[in-house]
Tab-separated table of C-alpha atoms in Angstrom:
chain	number	residue	atom	x	y	z
A	11	UNK	CA	-2.570	43.633	31.246
A	12	UNK	CA	-0.308	46.528	30.297
A	13	UNK	CA	-0.873	48.301	26.976
A	14	UNK	CA	2.102	49.373	24.897
A	15	UNK	CA	1.874	51.704	21.911
A	16	UNK	CA	4.751	51.574	19.431
A	17	UNK	CA	5.263	54.478	17.039
A	18	UNK	CA	7.445	53.591	14.058
A	19	UNK	CA	8.799	56.695	12.329
A	20	UNK	CA	10.402	55.082	9.284
A	21	UNK	CA	9.357	56.483	5.896
A	22	UNK	CA	10.105	53.354	3.844
A	23	UNK	CA	8.839	49.780	3.723
A	24	UNK	CA	10.193	47.256	4.288
A	25	UNK	CA	12.227	48.828	7.035
A	26	UNK	CA	14.681	47.462	9.568
A	27	UNK	CA	13.336	49.993	12.059
A	28	UNK	CA	9.774	48.709	11.676
A	29	UNK	CA	10.996	45.093	11.760
A	30	UNK	CA	12.919	45.856	14.941
A	31	UNK	CA	9.768	47.330	16.519
A	32	UNK	CA	7.893	44.131	15.656
A	33	UNK	CA	10.693	42.087	17.250
A	34	UNK	CA	10.474	44.167	20.449
A	35	UNK	CA	6.673	43.866	20.446
A	36	UNK	CA	6.970	40.073	20.250
A	37	UNK	CA	9.222	40.109	23.319
A	38	UNK	CA	6.686	42.277	25.161
A	39	UNK	CA	3.789	40.030	24.169
A	40	UNK	CA	5.690	37.068	25.656
A	41	UNK	CA	5.682	39.070	28.905
A	42	UNK	CA	1.885	39.315	28.724
A	43	UNK	CA	1.705	42.879	27.407
A	44	UNK	CA	-0.728	43.981	24.710
A	45	UNK	CA	0.927	45.912	21.861
A	46	UNK	CA	-0.372	48.221	19.158
A	47	UNK	CA	1.787	49.770	16.448
A	48	UNK	CA	1.376	52.980	14.507
A	49	UNK	CA	3.363	53.105	11.282
A	50	UNK	CA	3.654	56.848	10.742
A	51	UNK	CA	4.279	56.297	7.012
A	52	UNK	CA	0.644	55.118	6.752
A	53	UNK	CA	-0.701	58.357	8.227
A	54	UNK	CA	-2.269	60.925	5.899
A	55	UNK	CA	0.521	62.897	4.165
A	56	UNK	CA	-1.780	65.926	3.907
A	57	UNK	CA	-2.440	65.895	7.646
A	58	UNK	CA	1.291	65.704	8.327
A	59	UNK	CA	2.365	68.344	5.820
A	60	UNK	CA	-0.378	70.822	6.678
A	61	UNK	CA	-0.209	70.201	10.427
A	62	UNK	CA	-3.867	69.283	10.795
A	63	UNK	CA	-4.139	69.017	14.573
A	64	UNK	CA	-7.893	68.509	14.303
A	65	UNK	CA	-7.713	65.618	11.828
A	66	UNK	CA	-10.289	62.911	12.559
A	67	UNK	CA	-7.497	60.386	11.828
A	68	UNK	CA	-5.851	61.452	15.108
A	69	UNK	CA	-8.801	60.386	17.265
A	70	UNK	CA	-7.984	56.627	17.321
A	71	UNK	CA	-4.339	57.510	17.966
A	72	UNK	CA	-5.300	59.724	20.902
A	73	UNK	CA	-7.418	56.855	22.246
A	74	UNK	CA	-4.465	54.444	21.983
A	75	UNK	CA	-2.233	56.990	23.716
A	76	UNK	CA	-4.765	57.352	26.497
A	77	UNK	CA	-4.852	53.583	27.068
A	78	UNK	CA	-1.092	53.090	26.836
A	79	UNK	CA	0.981	52.398	29.919
A	80	UNK	CA	4.171	52.524	27.889
A	81	UNK	CA	5.247	53.982	24.564
A	82	UNK	CA	7.983	52.911	22.186
A	83	UNK	CA	9.181	55.566	19.749
A	84	UNK	CA	11.345	54.153	16.971
A	85	UNK	CA	13.149	55.937	14.166
A	86	UNK	CA	15.969	55.493	11.726
A	87	UNK	CA	18.654	58.129	12.130
A	88	UNK	CA	19.126	60.321	9.071
A	89	UNK	CA	21.693	63.119	9.086
A	90	UNK	CA	22.282	62.676	12.845
A	91	UNK	CA	18.602	63.050	13.862
A	92	UNK	CA	15.241	61.307	13.860
A	93	UNK	CA	13.180	61.405	10.671
A	94	UNK	CA	11.234	64.450	9.569
A	95	UNK	CA	8.242	62.133	9.163
A	96	UNK	CA	8.369	61.244	12.850
A	97	UNK	CA	8.755	64.917	13.817
A	98	UNK	CA	5.742	65.921	11.700
A	99	UNK	CA	3.674	63.220	13.401
A	100	UNK	CA	4.812	64.076	16.931
A	101	UNK	CA	3.992	67.731	16.230
A	102	UNK	CA	0.331	66.751	15.725
A	103	UNK	CA	0.032	65.143	19.155
A	104	UNK	CA	-1.350	67.065	22.124
A	105	UNK	CA	1.212	68.769	24.373
A	106	UNK	CA	0.934	66.226	27.196
A	107	UNK	CA	0.530	63.143	25.012
A	108	UNK	CA	3.318	61.230	26.776
A	109	UNK	CA	2.543	62.368	30.328
A	110	UNK	CA	2.423	59.500	32.824
A	111	UNK	CA	3.876	57.058	30.302
A	112	UNK	CA	7.072	55.049	30.396
A	113	UNK	CA	8.900	55.673	27.105
A	114	UNK	CA	11.473	53.473	25.385
A	115	UNK	CA	13.257	55.188	22.476
A	116	UNK	CA	14.660	52.994	19.705
A	117	UNK	CA	16.889	54.150	16.864
A	118	UNK	CA	18.602	52.436	13.974
A	119	UNK	CA	21.404	53.801	11.857
A	120	UNK	CA	24.095	52.967	9.390
A	121	UNK	CA	26.967	53.697	11.766
A	122	UNK	CA	27.775	53.758	15.460
A	123	UNK	CA	28.683	57.440	15.037
A	124	UNK	CA	25.037	58.418	15.576
A	125	UNK	CA	24.600	56.486	18.816
A	126	UNK	CA	24.018	59.658	20.828
A	127	UNK	CA	21.203	60.850	18.551
A	128	UNK	CA	18.741	59.282	20.995
A	129	UNK	CA	20.040	61.530	23.790
A	130	UNK	CA	20.611	64.808	21.986
A	131	UNK	CA	17.889	64.681	19.314
A	132	UNK	CA	15.054	62.328	20.278
A	133	UNK	CA	14.803	62.635	24.061
A	134	UNK	CA	14.272	66.427	24.046
A	135	UNK	CA	11.194	66.126	21.815
A	136	UNK	CA	9.867	63.280	23.987
A	137	UNK	CA	10.325	65.505	27.030
A	138	UNK	CA	8.431	68.270	25.262
A	139	UNK	CA	5.491	65.844	25.015
A	140	UNK	CA	5.732	65.598	28.842
A	141	UNK	CA	7.427	62.194	29.001
A	142	UNK	CA	9.139	62.107	32.380
A	143	UNK	CA	10.186	58.466	32.563
A	144	UNK	CA	12.333	57.935	29.463
A	145	UNK	CA	14.541	54.856	29.494
A	146	UNK	CA	18.053	54.801	28.033
A	147	UNK	CA	16.905	53.380	24.725
A	148	UNK	CA	18.258	50.954	22.166
A	149	UNK	CA	20.464	51.907	19.221
A	150	UNK	CA	21.203	49.303	16.568
A	151	UNK	CA	23.280	49.625	13.437
A	152	UNK	CA	21.938	48.185	10.213
A	153	UNK	CA	24.394	45.306	10.008
A	154	UNK	CA	23.132	44.064	13.408
A	155	UNK	CA	19.622	43.615	11.999
A	156	UNK	CA	18.913	41.115	9.223
A	157	UNK	CA	15.674	39.981	7.647
A	158	UNK	CA	15.186	36.217	7.543
A	159	UNK	CA	13.638	34.311	4.629
A	160	UNK	CA	10.379	34.345	6.623
A	161	UNK	CA	10.370	38.155	6.456
A	162	UNK	CA	10.951	38.512	10.197
A	163	UNK	CA	13.829	40.602	11.425
A	164	UNK	CA	16.506	38.872	13.486
A	165	UNK	CA	19.046	40.887	15.477
A	166	UNK	CA	22.571	39.577	15.888
A	167	UNK	CA	23.568	38.137	19.256
A	168	UNK	CA	24.955	41.362	20.725
A	169	UNK	CA	21.993	43.613	19.888
A	170	UNK	CA	19.595	40.775	20.717
A	171	UNK	CA	21.008	40.562	24.229
A	172	UNK	CA	20.955	44.358	24.712
A	173	UNK	CA	17.379	44.436	23.427
A	174	UNK	CA	16.264	41.735	25.845
A	175	UNK	CA	17.852	43.669	28.722
A	176	UNK	CA	16.169	46.898	27.622
A	177	UNK	CA	12.825	45.126	27.296
A	178	UNK	CA	13.217	43.665	30.808
A	179	UNK	CA	13.922	47.177	32.138
A	180	UNK	CA	10.899	48.500	30.235
A	181	UNK	CA	8.643	45.751	31.609
A	182	UNK	CA	9.785	46.462	35.179
A	183	UNK	CA	9.339	50.228	34.729
A	184	UNK	CA	5.856	49.844	33.229
A	185	UNK	CA	4.759	47.443	35.976
A	186	UNK	CA	6.122	49.728	38.702
A	187	UNK	CA	4.422	52.717	37.103
A	188	UNK	CA	1.103	50.848	36.885
A	189	UNK	CA	1.364	49.839	40.547
A	190	UNK	CA	2.197	53.411	41.605
A	191	UNK	CA	-0.690	54.777	39.532
A	192	UNK	CA	-3.125	52.369	41.181
A	193	UNK	CA	-1.927	53.515	44.623
A	194	UNK	CA	-2.601	57.135	43.667
A	195	UNK	CA	-6.098	56.407	42.372
A	196	UNK	CA	-8.521	57.444	45.090
A	197	UNK	CA	-10.803	54.722	46.344
A	198	UNK	CA	-14.447	55.773	46.252
A	199	UNK	CA	-15.983	56.278	49.658
A	200	UNK	CA	-18.660	53.769	50.614
A	201	UNK	CA	-22.201	54.989	50.310
A	202	UNK	CA	-24.118	54.682	53.592
A	203	UNK	CA	-27.814	54.102	53.409
């Protein structure tokens, strides 16, 4: 079973970005993937502000990163870029934290004008973390995402369809990556007695 780690970089709760991550995770779980989510807003503010790279709170996150086959990085777009909260968190991660991972960026914003923020703002920082297989991503505007009475987020038809296509691409990429990784893993030589 593939492991997916979602990192939600929204500073507020409730949040359409976090709700959208949960929606995507549900789609992945239907595909048989295991998902974990880190809500960066729940991380220690002192660790973030003071850049505590050696914080014990990072150890379980590093373990989840090590187990992950794929990573989702989600953020609202503020002032044409990802959140400062997300940046502070990503800065605490080891240099190669996203190496050998398939990454799906997700962004939400108030207007279509910030659609390219994934490409010009978010993808460079993901590359700096050594992500080499970054998918195109999903950008949704706020009016395409509505909370239901149940508290679950429901995308409109158009973004729902684009999300399902992106999730299918992500599933294929993760499965291909897992298969390729298994082929590269050396088989131990038999021990002769």
